[in-house]
Coordinates of C-alpha atoms and ligand atoms in Angstrom, one line a residue:
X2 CA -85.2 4.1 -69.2
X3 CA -82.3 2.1 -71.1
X4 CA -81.3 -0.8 -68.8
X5 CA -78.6 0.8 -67.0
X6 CA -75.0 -0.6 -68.3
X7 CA -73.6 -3.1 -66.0
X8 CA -69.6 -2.7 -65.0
X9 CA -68.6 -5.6 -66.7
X10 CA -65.5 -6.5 -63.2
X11 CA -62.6 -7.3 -65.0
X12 CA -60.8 -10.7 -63.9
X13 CA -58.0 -9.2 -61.0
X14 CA -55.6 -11.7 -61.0
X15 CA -51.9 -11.5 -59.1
X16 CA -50.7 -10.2 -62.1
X17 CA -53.4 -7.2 -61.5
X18 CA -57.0 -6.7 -63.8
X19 CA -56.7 -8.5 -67.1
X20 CA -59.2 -5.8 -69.2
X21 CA -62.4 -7.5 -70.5
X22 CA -61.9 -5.8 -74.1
X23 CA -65.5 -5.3 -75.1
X24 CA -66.0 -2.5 -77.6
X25 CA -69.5 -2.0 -77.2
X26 CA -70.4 2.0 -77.0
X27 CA -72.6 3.0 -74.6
X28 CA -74.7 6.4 -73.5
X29 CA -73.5 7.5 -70.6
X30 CA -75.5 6.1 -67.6
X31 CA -75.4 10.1 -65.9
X32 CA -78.8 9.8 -64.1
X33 CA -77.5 6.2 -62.3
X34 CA -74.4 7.7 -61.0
X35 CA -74.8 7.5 -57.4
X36 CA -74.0 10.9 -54.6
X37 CA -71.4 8.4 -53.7
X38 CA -70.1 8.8 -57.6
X39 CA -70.7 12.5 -57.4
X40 CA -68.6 12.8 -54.4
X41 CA -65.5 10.7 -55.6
X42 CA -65.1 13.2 -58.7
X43 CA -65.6 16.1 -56.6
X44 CA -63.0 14.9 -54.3
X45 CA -60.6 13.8 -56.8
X46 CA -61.3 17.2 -58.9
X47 CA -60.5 19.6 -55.7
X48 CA -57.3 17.5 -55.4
X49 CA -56.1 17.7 -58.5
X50 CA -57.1 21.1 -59.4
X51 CA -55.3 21.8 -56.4
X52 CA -52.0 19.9 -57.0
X53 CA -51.7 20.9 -60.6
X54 CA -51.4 25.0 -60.0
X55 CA -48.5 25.8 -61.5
X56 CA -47.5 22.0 -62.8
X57 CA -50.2 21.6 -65.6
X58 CA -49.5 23.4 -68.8
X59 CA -51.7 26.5 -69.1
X60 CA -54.4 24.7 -71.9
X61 CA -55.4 22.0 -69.4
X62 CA -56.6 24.3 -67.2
X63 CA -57.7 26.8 -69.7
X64 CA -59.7 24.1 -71.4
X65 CA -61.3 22.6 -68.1
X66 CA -62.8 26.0 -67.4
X67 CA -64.4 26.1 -71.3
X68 CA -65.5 23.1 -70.8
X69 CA -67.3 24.4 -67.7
X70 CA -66.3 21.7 -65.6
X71 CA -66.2 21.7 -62.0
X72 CA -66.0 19.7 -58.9
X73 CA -70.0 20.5 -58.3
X74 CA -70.8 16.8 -60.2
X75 CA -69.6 14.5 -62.8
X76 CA -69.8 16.1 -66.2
X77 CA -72.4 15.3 -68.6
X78 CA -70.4 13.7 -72.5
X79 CA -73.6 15.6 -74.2
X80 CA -72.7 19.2 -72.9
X81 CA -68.7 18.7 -73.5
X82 CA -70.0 17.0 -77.0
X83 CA -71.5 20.1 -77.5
X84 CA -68.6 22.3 -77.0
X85 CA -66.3 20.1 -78.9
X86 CA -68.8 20.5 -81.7
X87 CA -68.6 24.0 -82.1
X88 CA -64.7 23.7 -81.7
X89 CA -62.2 20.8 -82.7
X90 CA -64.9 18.5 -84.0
X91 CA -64.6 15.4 -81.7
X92 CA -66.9 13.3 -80.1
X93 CA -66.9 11.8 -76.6
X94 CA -68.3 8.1 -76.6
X95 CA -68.9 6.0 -74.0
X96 CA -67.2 2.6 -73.3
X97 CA -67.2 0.1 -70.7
X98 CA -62.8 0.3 -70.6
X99 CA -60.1 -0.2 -72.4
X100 CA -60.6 -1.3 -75.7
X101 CA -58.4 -3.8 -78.1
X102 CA -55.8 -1.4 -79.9
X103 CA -57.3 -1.6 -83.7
X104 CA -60.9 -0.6 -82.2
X105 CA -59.1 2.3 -80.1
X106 CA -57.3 3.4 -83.7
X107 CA -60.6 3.5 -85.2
X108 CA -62.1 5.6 -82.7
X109 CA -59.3 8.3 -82.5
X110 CA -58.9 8.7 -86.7
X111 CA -62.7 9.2 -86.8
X112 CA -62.2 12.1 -84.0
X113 CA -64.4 9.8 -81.7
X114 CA -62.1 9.5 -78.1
X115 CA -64.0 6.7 -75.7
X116 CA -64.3 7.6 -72.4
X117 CA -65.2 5.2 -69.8
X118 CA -68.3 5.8 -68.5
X119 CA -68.1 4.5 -64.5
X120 CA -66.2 6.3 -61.8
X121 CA -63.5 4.2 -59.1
X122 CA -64.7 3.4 -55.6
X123 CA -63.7 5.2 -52.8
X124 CA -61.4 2.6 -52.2
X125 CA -59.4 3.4 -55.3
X126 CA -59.2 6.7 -55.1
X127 CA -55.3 7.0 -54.8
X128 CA -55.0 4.3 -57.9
X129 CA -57.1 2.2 -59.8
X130 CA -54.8 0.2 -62.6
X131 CA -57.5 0.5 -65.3
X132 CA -58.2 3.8 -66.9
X133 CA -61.7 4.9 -65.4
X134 CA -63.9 7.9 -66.0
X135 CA -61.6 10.2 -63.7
X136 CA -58.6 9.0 -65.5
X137 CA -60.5 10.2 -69.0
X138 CA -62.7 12.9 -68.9
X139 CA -60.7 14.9 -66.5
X140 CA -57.2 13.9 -67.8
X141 CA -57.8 13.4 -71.7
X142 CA -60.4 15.5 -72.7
X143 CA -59.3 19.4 -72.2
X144 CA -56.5 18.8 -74.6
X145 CA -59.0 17.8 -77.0
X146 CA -60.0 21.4 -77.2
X147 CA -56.1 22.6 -78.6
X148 CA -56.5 22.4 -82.2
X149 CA -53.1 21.0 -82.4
X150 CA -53.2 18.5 -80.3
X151 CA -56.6 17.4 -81.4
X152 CA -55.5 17.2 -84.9
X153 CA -52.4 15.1 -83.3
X154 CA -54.6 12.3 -81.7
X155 CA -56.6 12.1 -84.7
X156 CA -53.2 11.3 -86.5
X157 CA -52.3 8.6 -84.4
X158 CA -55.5 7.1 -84.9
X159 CA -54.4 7.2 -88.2
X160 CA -50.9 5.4 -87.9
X161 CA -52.5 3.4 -85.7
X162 CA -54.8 1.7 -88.4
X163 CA -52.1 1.3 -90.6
X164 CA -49.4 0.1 -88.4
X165 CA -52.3 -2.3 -87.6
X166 CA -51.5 -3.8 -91.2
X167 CA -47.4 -3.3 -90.8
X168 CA -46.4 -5.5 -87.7
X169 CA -46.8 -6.2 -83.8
X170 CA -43.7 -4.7 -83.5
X171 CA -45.0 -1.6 -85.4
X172 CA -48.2 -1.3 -82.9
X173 CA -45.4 -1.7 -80.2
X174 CA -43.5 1.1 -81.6
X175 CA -46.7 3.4 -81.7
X176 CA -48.1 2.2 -78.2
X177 CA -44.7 3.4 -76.9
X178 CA -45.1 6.8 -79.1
X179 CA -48.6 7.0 -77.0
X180 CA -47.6 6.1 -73.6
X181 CA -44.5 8.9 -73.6
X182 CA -46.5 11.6 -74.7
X183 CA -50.6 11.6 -74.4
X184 CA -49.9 9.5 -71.1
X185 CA -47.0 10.4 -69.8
X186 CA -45.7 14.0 -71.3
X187 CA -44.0 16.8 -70.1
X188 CA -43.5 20.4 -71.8
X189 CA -41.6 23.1 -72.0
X190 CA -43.8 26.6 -71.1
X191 CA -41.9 30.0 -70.0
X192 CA -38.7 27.8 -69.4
X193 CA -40.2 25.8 -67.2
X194 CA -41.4 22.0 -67.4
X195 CA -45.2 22.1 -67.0
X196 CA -47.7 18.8 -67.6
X197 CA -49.7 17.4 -70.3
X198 CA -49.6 13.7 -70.2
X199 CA -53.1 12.1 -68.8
X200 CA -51.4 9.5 -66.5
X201 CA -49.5 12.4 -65.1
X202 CA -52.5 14.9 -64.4
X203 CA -55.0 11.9 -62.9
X204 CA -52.1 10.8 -60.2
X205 CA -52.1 12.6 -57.5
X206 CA -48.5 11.3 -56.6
X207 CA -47.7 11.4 -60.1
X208 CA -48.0 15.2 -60.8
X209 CA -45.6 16.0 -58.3
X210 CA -42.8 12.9 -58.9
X211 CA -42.9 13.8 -62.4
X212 CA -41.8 17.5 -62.1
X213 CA -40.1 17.9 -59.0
X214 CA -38.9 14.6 -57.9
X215 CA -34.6 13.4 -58.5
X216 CA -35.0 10.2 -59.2
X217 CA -36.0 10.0 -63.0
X218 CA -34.7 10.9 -66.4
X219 CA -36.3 14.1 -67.8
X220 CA -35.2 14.1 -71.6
X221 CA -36.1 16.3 -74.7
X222 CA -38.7 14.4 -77.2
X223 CA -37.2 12.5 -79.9
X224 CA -39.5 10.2 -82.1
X225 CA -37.1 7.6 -82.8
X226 CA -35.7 7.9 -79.3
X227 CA -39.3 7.3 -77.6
X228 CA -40.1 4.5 -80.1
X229 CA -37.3 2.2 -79.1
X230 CA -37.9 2.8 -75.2
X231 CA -39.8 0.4 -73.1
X232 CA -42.1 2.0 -69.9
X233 CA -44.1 -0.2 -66.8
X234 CA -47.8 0.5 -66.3
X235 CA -47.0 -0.5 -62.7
X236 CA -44.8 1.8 -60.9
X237 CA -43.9 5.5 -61.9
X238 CA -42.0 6.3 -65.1
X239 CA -38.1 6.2 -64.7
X240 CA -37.9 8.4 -67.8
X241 CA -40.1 11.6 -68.9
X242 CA -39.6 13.5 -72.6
X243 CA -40.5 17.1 -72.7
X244 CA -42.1 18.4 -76.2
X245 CA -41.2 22.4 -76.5
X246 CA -45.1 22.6 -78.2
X247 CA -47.9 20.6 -79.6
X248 CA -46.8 21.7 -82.7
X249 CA -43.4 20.0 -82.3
X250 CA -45.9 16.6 -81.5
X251 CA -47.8 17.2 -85.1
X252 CA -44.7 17.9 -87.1
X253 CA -43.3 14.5 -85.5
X254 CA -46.3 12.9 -86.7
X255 CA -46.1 14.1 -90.7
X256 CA -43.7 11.4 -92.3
X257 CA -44.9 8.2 -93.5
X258 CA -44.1 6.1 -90.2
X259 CA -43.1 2.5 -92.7
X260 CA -39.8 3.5 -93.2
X261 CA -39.3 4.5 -89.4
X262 CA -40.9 0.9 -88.1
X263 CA -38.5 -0.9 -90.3
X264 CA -35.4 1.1 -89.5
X265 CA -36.5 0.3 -85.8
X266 CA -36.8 -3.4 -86.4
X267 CA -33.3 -4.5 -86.9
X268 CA -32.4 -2.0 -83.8
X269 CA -32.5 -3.2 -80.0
X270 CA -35.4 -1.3 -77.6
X271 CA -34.0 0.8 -75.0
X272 CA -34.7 -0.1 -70.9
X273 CA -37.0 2.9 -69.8
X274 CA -34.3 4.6 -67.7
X275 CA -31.6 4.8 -70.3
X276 CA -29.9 7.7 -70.8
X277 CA -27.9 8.3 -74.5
X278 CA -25.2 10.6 -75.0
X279 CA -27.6 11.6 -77.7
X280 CA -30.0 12.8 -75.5
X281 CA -31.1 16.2 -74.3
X282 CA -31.1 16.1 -71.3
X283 CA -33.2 18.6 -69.1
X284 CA -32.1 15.5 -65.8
X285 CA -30.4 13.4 -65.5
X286 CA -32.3 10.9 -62.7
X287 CA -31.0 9.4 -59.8
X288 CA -32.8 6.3 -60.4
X289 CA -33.6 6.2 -56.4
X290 CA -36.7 4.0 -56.3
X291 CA -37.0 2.1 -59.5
X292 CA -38.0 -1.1 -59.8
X293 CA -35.6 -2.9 -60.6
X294 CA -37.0 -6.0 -62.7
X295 CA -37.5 -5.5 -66.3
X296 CA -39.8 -3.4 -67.7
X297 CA -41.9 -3.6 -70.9
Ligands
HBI314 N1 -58.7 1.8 -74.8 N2 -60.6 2.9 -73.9 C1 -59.2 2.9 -74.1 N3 -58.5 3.9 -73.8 C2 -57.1 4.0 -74.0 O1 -56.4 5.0 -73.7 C3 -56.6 2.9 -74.7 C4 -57.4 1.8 -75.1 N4 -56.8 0.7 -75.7 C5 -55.4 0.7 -76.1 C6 -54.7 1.8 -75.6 N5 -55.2 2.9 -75.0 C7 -53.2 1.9 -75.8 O2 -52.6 0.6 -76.0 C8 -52.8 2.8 -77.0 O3 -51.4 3.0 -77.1 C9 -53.3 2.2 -78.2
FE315 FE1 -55.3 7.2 -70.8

């Protein structure tokens, strides 16, 4: 028996957890999850899957179900490893939490996505600030099974390497690019504004706020737009863009990205609950709610 992984606790400190980046990859630990583990995804599945009828777009369902995975016990990484195999080709890996963005890059333009491999404590199950196994395999990996949007994430691996090279303000550019769509994203299905973004689906407050609450800006995706507008980790987004497919997501993806980071550098970032004239606005939010100190 490999010695079982250890969490390594990350320091909380007033200003919330500071992440321990370690990149190690580990196997997941599956026969040391405790019932206690089993029955905090079983409850957090039923919840979800419950909240999300009718709010998630149809492929994260769709793909949950392929995936064959249910509230009956944490899936294993080796059977969905198997099905991405025979599908889009990526690879679940295990990893103790967030990693430091270069290492993260690397993973996603080699079709690898990390997955942490412990589940919150009951105590957290209404929010935990760190991305934990709930947060990942349930919110992440279905859309790993759309073609499109795999072939997406493995492109922002890629500009995430390079813009690695180009500038922190580049990597600031792309982090925002991340957070507003694979986190946070809404889209457009039958007319109406369904969810895709993994912050989104793992929240139970979140999936409802998102779609159906007054207070924030829902606004049409725009590449530049999203690049030069800050978001919180802390609180829920004041702002929300809505792609009309994933295709629309991969085309925005296809230009060299240089020329875009440098056109953005001599322009001023954008509070996260601006709204332009230039915007498309599907709402325009009430603002009701938002925190009112600056954001990121
Ligand atoms: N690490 N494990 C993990 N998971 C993430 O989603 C993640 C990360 N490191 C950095 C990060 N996300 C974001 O800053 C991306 O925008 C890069
Ligand atoms: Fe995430």
């Amino acid at each position: 028996m490999s010695s079982e992984p250890r969490r390594v606790e990350n320091q909380l400190t007033d200003k919330g957890y500071v992440p321990v980046y370690t990149t190690a990859v580990v196997d997941q630990p599956w026969d040391s999850y405790s019932t206690q583990d089993h029955a905090t995804w079983a409850t957090l599945f039923r919840r979800q899957r419950d909240i999300l009828k009718g709010r998630a777009c149809d492929e994260f369902i769709d793909n949950q179900e392929r995936f064959g995975m249910s509230a009956e016990q944490i899936p294993r990484f080796e059977e969905l490893n198997e099905v991405l195999a025979k599908t889009t080709g990526w690879e679940l890996i295990g990893v103790e939490g967030l990693l430091p963005e270069l290492t993260f890059f690397d993973h996603l333009a080699n079709r690898r996505f990390p997955v942490t491999w412990w589940i919150r404590r009951p105590d957290q199950i209404d929010y935990i600030a760190e991305p934990d196994m709930f947060h990942d395999l349930f919110g992440h990996v279905p859309l790993l099974l759309n073609p499109v949007f795999a072939d997406y994430m493995q492109a922002y691996g890629r500009g995430g390497v390079k813009a690695h090279g180009v500038s922190a303000e580049a990597l600031v550019n792309l982090t925002r690019l991340y957070w507003y769509t694979v986190e946070f994203g809404l889209i457009r299905q039958r007319g109406e504004l369904r969810i895709y973004g993994s912050g989104i689906v793992s929240s139970k407050g979140e999936s409802i706020h998102s779609l159906e609450s007054t207070s924030p800006n829902r606004i049409g995706f725009d590449l530049k737009r999203i690049m030069r507008t800050r978001y919180r980790i802390d609180t829920y987004q004041k702002t929300y863009f809505v792609i009309d497919s994933f295709e629309q997501l991969m085309d925005a993806t296809r230009p060299d990205f240089v020329p875009i980071y440098a056109e953005l550098a001599r322009l001023d970032s954008f509070p996260a609950g601006t709204v332009l004239d230039s915007d498309r606005v599907f709402q325009r939010g009430s603002g009701e709610g938002w925190a009112t100190d600056a954001d990121a």
